[in-house]
Amino acid sequence: MADRPKPFSSEWITAPPPAPTAPHLFSDRVRAIITRIARPLPGDRTLSVWMLLILVIGSLLMAGPPGQAHLNELAAIDQNATPAPVIDWGEQEAASDAASISTDSLAVTDDEASVAPIISTPPDLQLDLGQAPEQPALTPDGLLPEYRILTYYGFPGNENMGILGEHDMQRVLELLRAQAAEYEAADPSRPVMIAFEVIASVAQPEPQTDGSFLLDTPSELLDQYAEFTAANDILLFLDVQVGRRTVEAEIEGIRPWLELPHVHLAIDPEFAMEEGQIPGDHIGQIDATDIAFAQRWLVDLTTEMGIPPKVLIVHQFHYTMIDNKDQVEPMAGVQLVIDADGFGPPATKTEAYAVMIGQMPIEYHGVKLFYKQDVPLMTAEEILDLEPVPDLVIYQ
């Protein structure tokens, strides 16, 4: 493990996932015994006979139940993937007030199973840390770039999944306002718009009843957060973790809340699994076409409902998480933010931001900070020194 790059460094972010190791018919010990037996045998023909007999007898002795042999050798697991949290809702009603969600899964070929796929366009490793040229806003009536958005991320009631779950809503709001004041002091020219970011579908290590590897946050809980954020004139982002569903199904499932003017969307490709993959064992991915679909869906929604443009956040901490990223483009009527995710010390986070955002700026730029894992935690001044300057800052 000593020669593996440090997680979330530029080398780790751009390194292809390890290729699966070809399985051996026998263990190292059995192969060594065969070699010792065969070494003194005279002649190729005699040796071949002995080898055939040994192979036949060994196969009968070593074979387990059909389909069970050597499963451990065939599993290629990315050790840097985040473990999927286990959420227990207790007794729940079979139906939900939310729209029904399809369990269609993404297709995957046999040779792609058990490893994170490699994007078709490798990243450019020549870092250009200069400020990205400013472009005229495609959506002039959107929140960005007039405001800087600051969010607190997590799952209600679960202190292990982010700051939002460590306190009740009122206390989270007080802490969020205090954090926002630091950014307004560091950059008085740009007001801060604060937001809660609530995980709306939580990745699980087990398939669940619908095979999606997800548990949906109860609609009553989403209603509580939607009402609280509206009453306090702040934004609400709903974060979907996709699992074995499609991006389309995930968005349709939270449509009742996205119809509200202050509710926006975040997509977490880390847990978007293909067939044969399990959240927490693999780093997931979505394609540029998924992002384009989400953009178009949000534009159509706001046009239909006559509400302000939406902000779409897409999280990323490894280059495989957005396949065909070079094809992702801004779209009029919706504002796209790529968030440089992942934890680490300031030097690592700065390097990761340069790779995720600086090398390929698309429209707006975000960065996520971790109160518990980032040691030391970057200050507001340090965050605003990043180039390009973040338009979105998330705290988990």
mmCIF file of C-alpha atoms in Angstrom:
data_model
loop_
_atom_site.group_PDB
_atom_site.id
_atom_site.type_symbol
_atom_site.label_atom_id
_atom_site.label_comp_id
_atom_site.label_asym_id
_atom_site.label_seq_id
_atom_site.Cartn_x
_atom_site.Cartn_y
_atom_site.Cartn_z
ATOM 1 C CA MET A 1 0.000 0.000 0.000
ATOM 2 C CA ALA A 2 2.991 2.313 0.421
ATOM 3 C CA ASP A 3 3.165 3.050 -3.299
ATOM 4 C CA ARG A 4 -0.505 4.072 -3.566
ATOM 5 C CA PRO A 5 -1.172 7.823 -3.794
ATOM 6 C CA LYS A 6 -2.656 9.629 -0.821
ATOM 7 C CA PRO A 7 -6.485 9.822 -1.011
ATOM 8 C CA PHE A 8 -7.825 13.056 -2.569
ATOM 9 C CA SER A 9 -4.359 14.134 -3.776
ATOM 10 C CA SER A 10 -4.081 15.055 -7.465
ATOM 11 C CA GLU A 11 -2.376 11.699 -8.163
ATOM 12 C CA TRP A 12 -5.201 9.780 -6.439
ATOM 13 C CA ILE A 13 -7.947 11.830 -8.110
ATOM 14 C CA THR A 14 -6.569 11.188 -11.597
ATOM 15 C CA ALA A 15 -5.329 7.609 -11.081
ATOM 16 C CA PRO A 16 -7.332 4.881 -12.825
ATOM 17 C CA PRO A 17 -8.953 2.405 -10.421
ATOM 18 C CA PRO A 18 -6.895 -0.769 -9.877
ATOM 19 C CA ALA A 19 -7.586 -3.471 -12.437
ATOM 20 C CA PRO A 20 -9.092 -6.689 -11.044
ATOM 21 C CA THR A 21 -6.560 -9.471 -10.457
ATOM 22 C CA ALA A 22 -7.013 -12.550 -12.618
ATOM 23 C CA PRO A 23 -8.118 -15.471 -10.386
ATOM 24 C CA HIS A 24 -5.924 -18.567 -9.921
ATOM 25 C CA LEU A 25 -7.361 -22.064 -10.134
ATOM 26 C CA PHE A 26 -5.340 -23.125 -7.075
ATOM 27 C CA SER A 27 -3.940 -21.336 -4.054
ATOM 28 C CA ASP A 28 -0.227 -20.468 -3.924
ATOM 29 C CA ARG A 29 0.382 -23.409 -1.568
ATOM 30 C CA VAL A 30 -1.200 -26.009 -3.876
ATOM 31 C CA ARG A 31 0.643 -24.637 -6.906
ATOM 32 C CA ALA A 32 3.920 -24.836 -5.002
ATOM 33 C CA ILE A 33 3.272 -28.507 -4.114
ATOM 34 C CA ILE A 34 2.526 -29.326 -7.744
ATOM 35 C CA THR A 35 5.768 -27.660 -8.795
ATOM 36 C CA ARG A 36 7.852 -29.651 -6.281
ATOM 37 C CA ILE A 37 6.260 -32.937 -7.339
ATOM 38 C CA ALA A 38 6.667 -32.275 -11.035
ATOM 39 C CA ARG A 39 10.259 -30.974 -10.929
ATOM 40 C CA PRO A 40 12.099 -34.383 -10.737
ATOM 41 C CA LEU A 41 9.895 -36.199 -13.233
ATOM 42 C CA PRO A 42 11.721 -37.321 -16.401
ATOM 43 C CA GLY A 43 10.558 -36.435 -19.894
ATOM 44 C CA ASP A 44 7.871 -34.153 -21.203
ATOM 45 C CA ARG A 45 5.349 -36.937 -21.876
ATOM 46 C CA THR A 46 5.648 -38.412 -18.386
ATOM 47 C CA LEU A 47 5.490 -34.974 -16.861
ATOM 48 C CA SER A 48 2.349 -34.176 -18.831
ATOM 49 C CA VAL A 49 0.621 -37.355 -17.594
ATOM 50 C CA TRP A 50 1.489 -36.578 -13.981
ATOM 51 C CA MET A 51 0.352 -33.010 -14.308
ATOM 52 C CA LEU A 52 -2.974 -34.076 -15.821
ATOM 53 C CA LEU A 53 -3.614 -36.561 -12.992
ATOM 54 C CA ILE A 54 -2.708 -34.026 -10.348
ATOM 55 C CA LEU A 55 -4.912 -31.382 -11.888
ATOM 56 C CA VAL A 56 -7.925 -33.704 -12.066
ATOM 57 C CA ILE A 57 -7.521 -34.967 -8.489
ATOM 58 C CA GLY A 58 -6.770 -31.466 -7.171
ATOM 59 C CA SER A 59 -9.816 -30.019 -8.893
ATOM 60 C CA LEU A 60 -12.072 -32.580 -7.234
ATOM 61 C CA LEU A 61 -10.557 -31.925 -3.813
ATOM 62 C CA MET A 62 -10.464 -28.148 -4.027
ATOM 63 C CA ALA A 63 -13.787 -27.419 -5.676
ATOM 64 C CA GLY A 64 -16.473 -25.939 -3.437
ATOM 65 C CA PRO A 65 -20.176 -25.659 -4.088
ATOM 66 C CA PRO A 66 -21.042 -24.530 -7.625
ATOM 67 C CA GLY A 67 -20.565 -20.815 -8.102
ATOM 68 C CA GLN A 68 -18.914 -20.343 -4.695
ATOM 69 C CA ALA A 69 -15.228 -21.043 -5.350
ATOM 70 C CA HIS A 70 -12.675 -18.263 -4.986
ATOM 71 C CA LEU A 71 -15.175 -15.445 -4.544
ATOM 72 C CA ASN A 72 -12.724 -13.497 -2.430
ATOM 73 C CA GLU A 73 -10.121 -13.508 -5.193
ATOM 74 C CA LEU A 74 -12.624 -12.209 -7.725
ATOM 75 C CA ALA A 75 -13.703 -9.182 -5.687
ATOM 76 C CA ALA A 76 -11.856 -6.000 -6.641
ATOM 77 C CA ILE A 77 -12.862 -3.311 -4.128
ATOM 78 C CA ASP A 78 -11.796 0.324 -4.077
ATOM 79 C CA GLN A 79 -10.708 0.860 -0.476
ATOM 80 C CA ASN A 80 -11.130 4.634 -0.784
ATOM 81 C CA ALA A 81 -14.886 4.499 -1.317
ATOM 82 C CA THR A 82 -17.009 5.918 1.488
ATOM 83 C CA PRO A 83 -18.906 3.209 3.416
ATOM 84 C CA ALA A 84 -22.645 3.424 2.857
ATOM 85 C CA PRO A 85 -24.450 4.419 6.054
ATOM 86 C CA VAL A 86 -27.104 2.095 7.461
ATOM 87 C CA ILE A 87 -30.328 3.907 8.281
ATOM 88 C CA ASP A 88 -33.054 2.184 10.281
ATOM 89 C CA TRP A 89 -36.462 3.836 9.975
ATOM 90 C CA GLY A 90 -38.168 1.277 12.186
ATOM 91 C CA GLU A 91 -41.772 0.486 11.217
ATOM 92 C CA GLN A 92 -42.684 2.305 8.007
ATOM 93 C CA GLU A 93 -45.753 2.363 5.833
ATOM 94 C CA ALA A 94 -45.373 0.518 2.568
ATOM 95 C CA ALA A 95 -46.400 3.533 0.495
ATOM 96 C CA SER A 96 -44.952 7.041 0.534
ATOM 97 C CA ASP A 97 -46.488 10.405 -0.249
ATOM 98 C CA ALA A 98 -43.615 11.033 -2.641
ATOM 99 C CA ALA A 99 -43.972 10.136 -6.293
ATOM 100 C CA SER A 100 -43.218 6.520 -7.143
ATOM 101 C CA ILE A 101 -39.637 5.778 -8.136
ATOM 102 C CA SER A 102 -38.453 3.360 -10.785
ATOM 103 C CA THR A 103 -35.823 0.761 -9.889
ATOM 104 C CA ASP A 104 -34.258 0.642 -13.360
ATOM 105 C CA SER A 105 -30.518 0.113 -13.059
ATOM 106 C CA LEU A 106 -27.640 1.111 -15.295
ATOM 107 C CA ALA A 107 -26.109 -1.427 -17.650
ATOM 108 C CA VAL A 108 -22.577 -2.672 -17.081
ATOM 109 C CA THR A 109 -20.414 -5.146 -18.981
ATOM 110 C CA ASP A 110 -18.738 -8.105 -17.290
ATOM 111 C CA ASP A 111 -15.234 -6.678 -17.521
ATOM 112 C CA GLU A 112 -16.380 -3.416 -15.918
ATOM 113 C CA ALA A 113 -17.923 -5.053 -12.868
ATOM 114 C CA SER A 114 -16.353 -4.532 -9.447
ATOM 115 C CA VAL A 115 -14.175 -1.576 -10.442
ATOM 116 C CA ALA A 116 -14.889 2.104 -10.987
ATOM 117 C CA PRO A 117 -15.018 2.683 -14.772
ATOM 118 C CA ILE A 118 -12.447 4.877 -16.476
ATOM 119 C CA ILE A 119 -13.733 7.926 -18.320
ATOM 120 C CA SER A 120 -13.171 7.998 -22.049
ATOM 121 C CA THR A 121 -11.267 11.285 -21.957
ATOM 122 C CA PRO A 122 -8.280 11.145 -19.549
ATOM 123 C CA PRO A 123 -7.684 14.272 -17.473
ATOM 124 C CA ASP A 124 -5.132 16.865 -18.511
ATOM 125 C CA LEU A 125 -2.406 16.724 -15.875
ATOM 126 C CA GLN A 126 -0.913 20.098 -16.818
ATOM 127 C CA LEU A 127 -2.339 22.181 -13.979
ATOM 128 C CA ASP A 128 -3.386 25.704 -14.850
ATOM 129 C CA LEU A 129 -4.057 27.423 -11.543
ATOM 130 C CA GLY A 130 -4.898 30.807 -13.049
ATOM 131 C CA GLN A 131 -8.290 32.437 -12.661
ATOM 132 C CA ALA A 132 -10.815 31.135 -15.173
ATOM 133 C CA PRO A 133 -11.983 33.850 -17.573
ATOM 134 C CA GLU A 134 -15.319 35.359 -16.578
ATOM 135 C CA GLN A 135 -18.200 34.527 -18.899
ATOM 136 C CA PRO A 136 -21.529 36.334 -19.123
ATOM 137 C CA ALA A 137 -24.190 34.526 -17.097
ATOM 138 C CA LEU A 138 -26.460 32.363 -19.236
ATOM 139 C CA THR A 139 -29.143 32.737 -16.580
ATOM 140 C CA PRO A 140 -29.015 36.405 -15.531
ATOM 141 C CA ASP A 141 -32.019 36.046 -13.199
ATOM 142 C CA GLY A 142 -30.399 33.206 -11.207
ATOM 143 C CA LEU A 143 -28.859 33.350 -7.738
ATOM 144 C CA LEU A 144 -25.311 33.124 -9.090
ATOM 145 C CA PRO A 145 -23.005 34.983 -9.311
ATOM 146 C CA GLU A 146 -24.768 37.762 -7.374
ATOM 147 C CA TYR A 147 -24.728 35.643 -4.222
ATOM 148 C CA ARG A 148 -22.277 33.161 -2.788
ATOM 149 C CA ILE A 149 -24.194 30.100 -1.543
ATOM 150 C CA LEU A 150 -23.203 28.523 1.783
ATOM 151 C CA THR A 151 -24.816 25.226 2.798
ATOM 152 C CA TYR A 152 -24.837 22.883 5.795
ATOM 153 C CA TYR A 153 -25.015 19.263 4.623
ATOM 154 C CA GLY A 154 -26.218 16.084 6.258
ATOM 155 C CA PHE A 155 -29.024 13.790 7.254
ATOM 156 C CA PRO A 156 -31.501 14.840 9.955
ATOM 157 C CA GLY A 157 -30.782 13.217 13.294
ATOM 158 C CA ASN A 158 -27.591 11.410 12.196
ATOM 159 C CA GLU A 159 -24.493 13.125 13.576
ATOM 160 C CA ASN A 160 -22.166 10.894 11.541
ATOM 161 C CA MET A 161 -23.401 12.184 8.177
ATOM 162 C CA GLY A 162 -22.783 15.901 8.522
ATOM 163 C CA ILE A 163 -23.302 19.029 10.594
ATOM 164 C CA LEU A 164 -26.982 19.262 9.621
ATOM 165 C CA GLY A 165 -27.733 16.057 11.532
ATOM 166 C CA GLU A 166 -25.911 17.074 14.718
ATOM 167 C CA HIS A 167 -28.491 19.622 15.903
ATOM 168 C CA ASP A 168 -32.127 20.582 15.544
ATOM 169 C CA MET A 169 -33.094 22.899 12.703
ATOM 170 C CA GLN A 170 -33.050 26.092 14.746
ATOM 171 C CA ARG A 171 -29.550 25.440 16.129
ATOM 172 C CA VAL A 172 -28.240 24.497 12.667
ATOM 173 C CA LEU A 173 -29.592 27.781 11.345
ATOM 174 C CA GLU A 174 -27.820 29.752 14.095
ATOM 175 C CA LEU A 175 -24.491 28.028 13.381
ATOM 176 C CA LEU A 176 -24.931 28.482 9.633
ATOM 177 C CA ARG A 177 -25.541 32.208 9.994
ATOM 178 C CA ALA A 178 -22.414 32.545 12.122
ATOM 179 C CA GLN A 179 -20.367 30.688 9.492
ATOM 180 C CA ALA A 180 -21.827 32.854 6.731
ATOM 181 C CA ALA A 181 -20.766 35.994 8.608
ATOM 182 C CA GLU A 182 -17.115 34.912 8.235
ATOM 183 C CA TYR A 183 -17.455 34.840 4.447
ATOM 184 C CA GLU A 184 -19.228 38.180 4.310
ATOM 185 C CA ALA A 185 -16.433 39.664 6.422
ATOM 186 C CA ALA A 186 -13.774 38.133 4.154
ATOM 187 C CA ASP A 187 -15.531 39.353 0.994
ATOM 188 C CA PRO A 188 -17.994 42.203 1.712
ATOM 189 C CA SER A 189 -18.614 42.667 -2.012
ATOM 190 C CA ARG A 190 -20.634 39.469 -2.331
ATOM 191 C CA PRO A 191 -23.602 38.677 -0.067
ATOM 192 C CA VAL A 192 -24.023 35.105 1.183
ATOM 193 C CA MET A 193 -27.218 33.109 0.623
ATOM 194 C CA ILE A 194 -27.455 30.276 3.160
ATOM 195 C CA ALA A 195 -29.027 26.854 2.650
ATOM 196 C CA PHE A 196 -29.697 23.464 4.200
ATOM 197 C CA GLU A 197 -28.616 20.468 2.097
ATOM 198 C CA VAL A 198 -30.623 17.391 3.126
ATOM 199 C CA ILE A 199 -29.910 13.896 1.827
ATOM 200 C CA ALA A 200 -33.198 12.783 0.264
ATOM 201 C CA SER A 201 -32.147 9.245 -0.705
ATOM 202 C CA VAL A 202 -29.544 7.494 1.432
ATOM 203 C CA ALA A 203 -27.256 4.819 -0.060
ATOM 204 C CA GLN A 204 -27.337 1.444 1.706
ATOM 205 C CA PRO A 205 -25.073 -1.637 1.590
ATOM 206 C CA GLU A 206 -28.116 -3.910 1.091
ATOM 207 C CA PRO A 207 -30.534 -3.935 -1.901
ATOM 208 C CA GLN A 208 -33.691 -2.970 0.061
ATOM 209 C CA THR A 209 -37.130 -4.107 -1.063
ATOM 210 C CA ASP A 210 -36.943 -2.356 -4.443
ATOM 211 C CA GLY A 211 -33.367 -3.365 -5.263
ATOM 212 C CA SER A 212 -32.211 0.259 -5.387
ATOM 213 C CA PHE A 213 -29.695 0.102 -2.499
ATOM 214 C CA LEU A 214 -31.393 3.268 -1.216
ATOM 215 C CA LEU A 215 -33.651 4.359 1.602
ATOM 216 C CA ASP A 216 -35.768 7.408 0.901
ATOM 217 C CA THR A 217 -36.030 10.102 3.531
ATOM 218 C CA PRO A 218 -39.661 10.122 4.742
ATOM 219 C CA SER A 219 -41.789 12.709 2.978
ATOM 220 C CA GLU A 220 -42.924 14.101 6.336
ATOM 221 C CA LEU A 221 -39.325 14.911 7.203
ATOM 222 C CA LEU A 222 -38.712 16.611 3.850
ATOM 223 C CA ASP A 223 -41.887 18.616 4.409
ATOM 224 C CA GLN A 224 -40.582 19.807 7.783
ATOM 225 C CA TYR A 225 -37.319 21.030 6.271
ATOM 226 C CA ALA A 226 -39.074 22.619 3.286
ATOM 227 C CA GLU A 227 -41.430 24.531 5.588
ATOM 228 C CA PHE A 228 -38.675 25.589 8.008
ATOM 229 C CA THR A 229 -36.345 26.859 5.272
ATOM 230 C CA ALA A 230 -39.170 28.743 3.538
ATOM 231 C CA ALA A 231 -40.257 30.340 6.812
ATOM 232 C CA ASN A 232 -36.685 31.512 7.457
ATOM 233 C CA ASP A 233 -36.102 32.719 3.879
ATOM 234 C CA ILE A 234 -33.207 30.346 3.163
ATOM 235 C CA LEU A 235 -32.606 27.756 0.441
ATOM 236 C CA LEU A 236 -33.059 23.984 0.611
ATOM 237 C CA PHE A 237 -31.034 21.554 -1.501
ATOM 238 C CA LEU A 238 -32.208 17.953 -1.768
ATOM 239 C CA ASP A 239 -29.310 15.559 -2.338
ATOM 240 C CA VAL A 240 -29.966 12.306 -4.206
ATOM 241 C CA GLN A 241 -27.473 9.433 -4.035
ATOM 242 C CA VAL A 242 -28.941 7.517 -7.037
ATOM 243 C CA GLY A 243 -27.903 3.953 -6.061
ATOM 244 C CA ARG A 244 -29.238 1.512 -8.668
ATOM 245 C CA ARG A 245 -31.917 3.942 -9.814
ATOM 246 C CA THR A 246 -31.533 6.382 -12.679
ATOM 247 C CA VAL A 247 -30.970 10.102 -12.310
ATOM 248 C CA GLU A 248 -34.350 10.616 -13.967
ATOM 249 C CA ALA A 249 -36.120 8.413 -11.428
ATOM 250 C CA GLU A 250 -34.431 10.140 -8.516
ATOM 251 C CA ILE A 251 -35.426 13.615 -9.707
ATOM 252 C CA GLU A 252 -39.007 12.596 -10.454
ATOM 253 C CA GLY A 253 -39.240 11.137 -6.959
ATOM 254 C CA ILE A 254 -38.653 14.522 -5.310
ATOM 255 C CA ARG A 255 -40.619 16.622 -7.791
ATOM 256 C CA PRO A 256 -43.213 17.754 -5.205
ATOM 257 C CA TRP A 257 -40.460 19.605 -3.339
ATOM 258 C CA LEU A 258 -38.583 20.835 -6.400
ATOM 259 C CA GLU A 259 -41.776 22.613 -7.431
ATOM 260 C CA LEU A 260 -41.219 24.943 -4.471
ATOM 261 C CA PRO A 261 -39.343 28.137 -5.472
ATOM 262 C CA HIS A 262 -36.639 27.842 -2.781
ATOM 263 C CA VAL A 263 -35.810 24.130 -3.248
ATOM 264 C CA HIS A 264 -32.870 23.090 -5.457
ATOM 265 C CA LEU A 265 -31.162 19.844 -6.512
ATOM 266 C CA ALA A 266 -27.846 18.107 -5.714
ATOM 267 C CA ILE A 267 -26.626 14.846 -7.268
ATOM 268 C CA ASP A 268 -23.987 12.635 -5.630
ATOM 269 C CA PRO A 269 -22.402 10.316 -8.229
ATOM 270 C CA GLU A 270 -20.348 8.521 -5.537
ATOM 271 C CA PHE A 271 -23.226 6.136 -4.854
ATOM 272 C CA ALA A 272 -24.611 5.831 -8.414
ATOM 273 C CA MET A 273 -24.076 2.104 -8.895
ATOM 274 C CA GLU A 274 -24.060 -0.058 -11.981
ATOM 275 C CA GLU A 275 -25.259 -3.650 -11.961
ATOM 276 C CA GLY A 276 -23.025 -5.744 -9.710
ATOM 277 C CA GLN A 277 -21.738 -2.760 -7.727
ATOM 278 C CA ILE A 278 -22.541 -2.001 -4.092
ATOM 279 C CA PRO A 279 -22.485 1.437 -2.419
ATOM 280 C CA GLY A 280 -19.460 1.761 -0.168
ATOM 281 C CA ASP A 281 -17.516 -0.906 -2.079
ATOM 282 C CA HIS A 282 -17.205 1.075 -5.298
ATOM 283 C CA ILE A 283 -16.909 4.696 -6.365
ATOM 284 C CA GLY A 284 -19.925 5.379 -8.540
ATOM 285 C CA GLN A 285 -20.356 7.591 -11.581
ATOM 286 C CA ILE A 286 -22.861 9.382 -13.760
ATOM 287 C CA ASP A 287 -22.470 10.459 -17.361
ATOM 288 C CA ALA A 288 -22.528 13.894 -18.951
ATOM 289 C CA THR A 289 -25.879 12.917 -20.457
ATOM 290 C CA ASP A 290 -27.286 12.449 -16.927
ATOM 291 C CA ILE A 291 -26.245 15.973 -16.017
ATOM 292 C CA ALA A 292 -27.711 17.347 -19.249
ATOM 293 C CA PHE A 293 -30.968 15.539 -18.504
ATOM 294 C CA ALA A 294 -31.114 17.056 -15.009
ATOM 295 C CA GLN A 295 -30.412 20.519 -16.403
ATOM 296 C CA ARG A 296 -33.141 20.240 -19.029
ATOM 297 C CA TRP A 297 -35.603 18.759 -16.510
ATOM 298 C CA LEU A 298 -35.075 21.692 -14.144
ATOM 299 C CA VAL A 299 -35.426 24.238 -16.959
ATOM 300 C CA ASP A 300 -38.697 22.622 -18.048
ATOM 301 C CA LEU A 301 -39.960 22.563 -14.464
ATOM 302 C CA THR A 302 -39.261 26.218 -13.756
ATOM 303 C CA THR A 303 -40.770 27.241 -17.080
ATOM 304 C CA GLU A 304 -43.896 25.198 -16.421
ATOM 305 C CA MET A 305 -44.281 26.406 -12.819
ATOM 306 C CA GLY A 306 -43.273 30.018 -13.450
ATOM 307 C CA ILE A 307 -40.680 29.934 -10.653
ATOM 308 C CA PRO A 308 -37.064 31.211 -10.471
ATOM 309 C CA PRO A 309 -34.214 29.197 -12.045
ATOM 310 C CA LYS A 310 -32.817 26.270 -10.101
ATOM 311 C CA VAL A 311 -29.246 25.580 -8.990
ATOM 312 C CA LEU A 312 -27.901 22.087 -9.738
ATOM 313 C CA ILE A 313 -24.957 20.806 -7.656
ATOM 314 C CA VAL A 314 -22.933 17.785 -8.798
ATOM 315 C CA HIS A 315 -20.413 16.443 -6.290
ATOM 316 C CA GLN A 316 -17.041 15.080 -7.454
ATOM 317 C CA PHE A 317 -13.885 13.876 -5.687
ATOM 318 C CA HIS A 318 -12.487 11.469 -8.331
ATOM 319 C CA TYR A 319 -12.322 11.996 -12.082
ATOM 320 C CA THR A 320 -14.223 8.750 -12.776
ATOM 321 C CA MET A 321 -17.327 10.124 -11.042
ATOM 322 C CA ILE A 322 -18.358 12.214 -14.084
ATOM 323 C CA ASP A 323 -17.925 10.272 -17.290
ATOM 324 C CA ASN A 324 -17.382 12.414 -20.409
ATOM 325 C CA LYS A 325 -16.993 15.511 -18.260
ATOM 326 C CA ASP A 326 -15.618 17.401 -21.253
ATOM 327 C CA GLN A 327 -19.127 17.198 -22.738
ATOM 328 C CA VAL A 328 -20.814 18.858 -19.746
ATOM 329 C CA GLU A 329 -21.918 22.372 -20.687
ATOM 330 C CA PRO A 330 -23.844 25.265 -19.130
ATOM 331 C CA MET A 331 -27.497 25.511 -20.080
ATOM 332 C CA ALA A 332 -29.614 28.647 -20.080
ATOM 333 C CA GLY A 333 -32.295 28.581 -17.418
ATOM 334 C CA VAL A 334 -30.398 26.516 -14.825
ATOM 335 C CA GLN A 335 -27.139 27.124 -12.953
ATOM 336 C CA LEU A 336 -24.661 24.237 -12.697
ATOM 337 C CA VAL A 337 -22.119 23.964 -9.878
ATOM 338 C CA ILE A 338 -19.433 21.267 -9.806
ATOM 339 C CA ASP A 339 -18.451 20.732 -6.165
ATOM 340 C CA ALA A 340 -14.913 19.581 -5.352
ATOM 341 C CA ASP A 341 -15.697 17.026 -2.665
ATOM 342 C CA GLY A 342 -13.309 15.053 -0.442
ATOM 343 C CA PHE A 343 -11.565 15.728 2.847
ATOM 344 C CA GLY A 344 -7.973 16.408 3.852
ATOM 345 C CA PRO A 345 -5.535 19.105 4.987
ATOM 346 C CA PRO A 346 -5.448 22.474 3.205
ATOM 347 C CA ALA A 347 -2.664 21.532 0.774
ATOM 348 C CA THR A 348 -4.525 18.399 -0.355
ATOM 349 C CA LYS A 349 -7.830 20.209 -0.716
ATOM 350 C CA THR A 350 -6.223 23.024 -2.687
ATOM 351 C CA GLU A 351 -4.613 20.499 -5.020
ATOM 352 C CA ALA A 352 -7.872 18.569 -5.422
ATOM 353 C CA TYR A 353 -9.768 21.777 -6.201
ATOM 354 C CA ALA A 354 -7.203 22.648 -8.860
ATOM 355 C CA VAL A 355 -7.756 19.274 -10.534
ATOM 356 C CA MET A 356 -11.544 19.011 -10.177
ATOM 357 C CA ILE A 357 -12.347 22.656 -10.917
ATOM 358 C CA GLY A 358 -9.279 24.561 -12.145
ATOM 359 C CA GLN A 359 -8.477 22.192 -14.992
ATOM 360 C CA MET A 360 -11.997 22.126 -16.375
ATOM 361 C CA PRO A 361 -14.150 25.046 -15.192
ATOM 362 C CA ILE A 362 -17.653 24.617 -16.585
ATOM 363 C CA GLU A 363 -19.987 27.255 -15.132
ATOM 364 C CA TYR A 364 -19.930 27.760 -11.347
ATOM 365 C CA HIS A 365 -17.559 26.284 -8.786
ATOM 366 C CA GLY A 366 -18.002 24.726 -5.368
ATOM 367 C CA VAL A 367 -15.934 23.192 -2.592
ATOM 368 C CA LYS A 368 -16.909 21.049 0.383
ATOM 369 C CA LEU A 369 -15.339 21.275 3.839
ATOM 370 C CA PHE A 370 -15.546 18.697 6.618
ATOM 371 C CA TYR A 371 -15.645 19.949 10.203
ATOM 372 C CA LYS A 372 -14.368 16.645 11.612
ATOM 373 C CA GLN A 373 -12.080 15.260 8.880
ATOM 374 C CA ASP A 374 -10.350 18.408 7.570
ATOM 375 C CA VAL A 375 -7.422 19.033 9.921
ATOM 376 C CA PRO A 376 -6.840 21.901 10.076
ATOM 377 C CA LEU A 377 -10.090 23.299 8.682
ATOM 378 C CA MET A 378 -9.509 25.899 5.988
ATOM 379 C CA THR A 379 -10.605 29.422 6.923
ATOM 380 C CA ALA A 380 -12.994 31.565 4.899
ATOM 381 C CA GLU A 381 -10.036 33.639 3.717
ATOM 382 C CA GLU A 382 -8.200 30.521 2.516
ATOM 383 C CA ILE A 383 -11.273 29.274 0.666
ATOM 384 C CA LEU A 384 -11.708 32.609 -1.088
ATOM 385 C CA ASP A 385 -8.052 32.480 -2.176
ATOM 386 C CA LEU A 386 -8.793 29.387 -4.287
ATOM 387 C CA GLU A 387 -8.816 29.936 -8.032
ATOM 388 C CA PRO A 388 -11.305 30.110 -9.526
ATOM 389 C CA VAL A 389 -13.017 31.601 -6.476
ATOM 390 C CA PRO A 390 -15.784 29.276 -5.196
ATOM 391 C CA ASP A 391 -19.381 30.332 -5.777
ATOM 392 C CA LEU A 392 -20.629 27.605 -3.427
ATOM 393 C CA VAL A 393 -19.193 26.404 -0.118
ATOM 394 C CA ILE A 394 -20.588 23.297 1.580
ATOM 395 C CA TYR A 395 -19.887 22.246 5.164
ATOM 396 C CA GLN A 396 -20.433 18.632 6.205
#
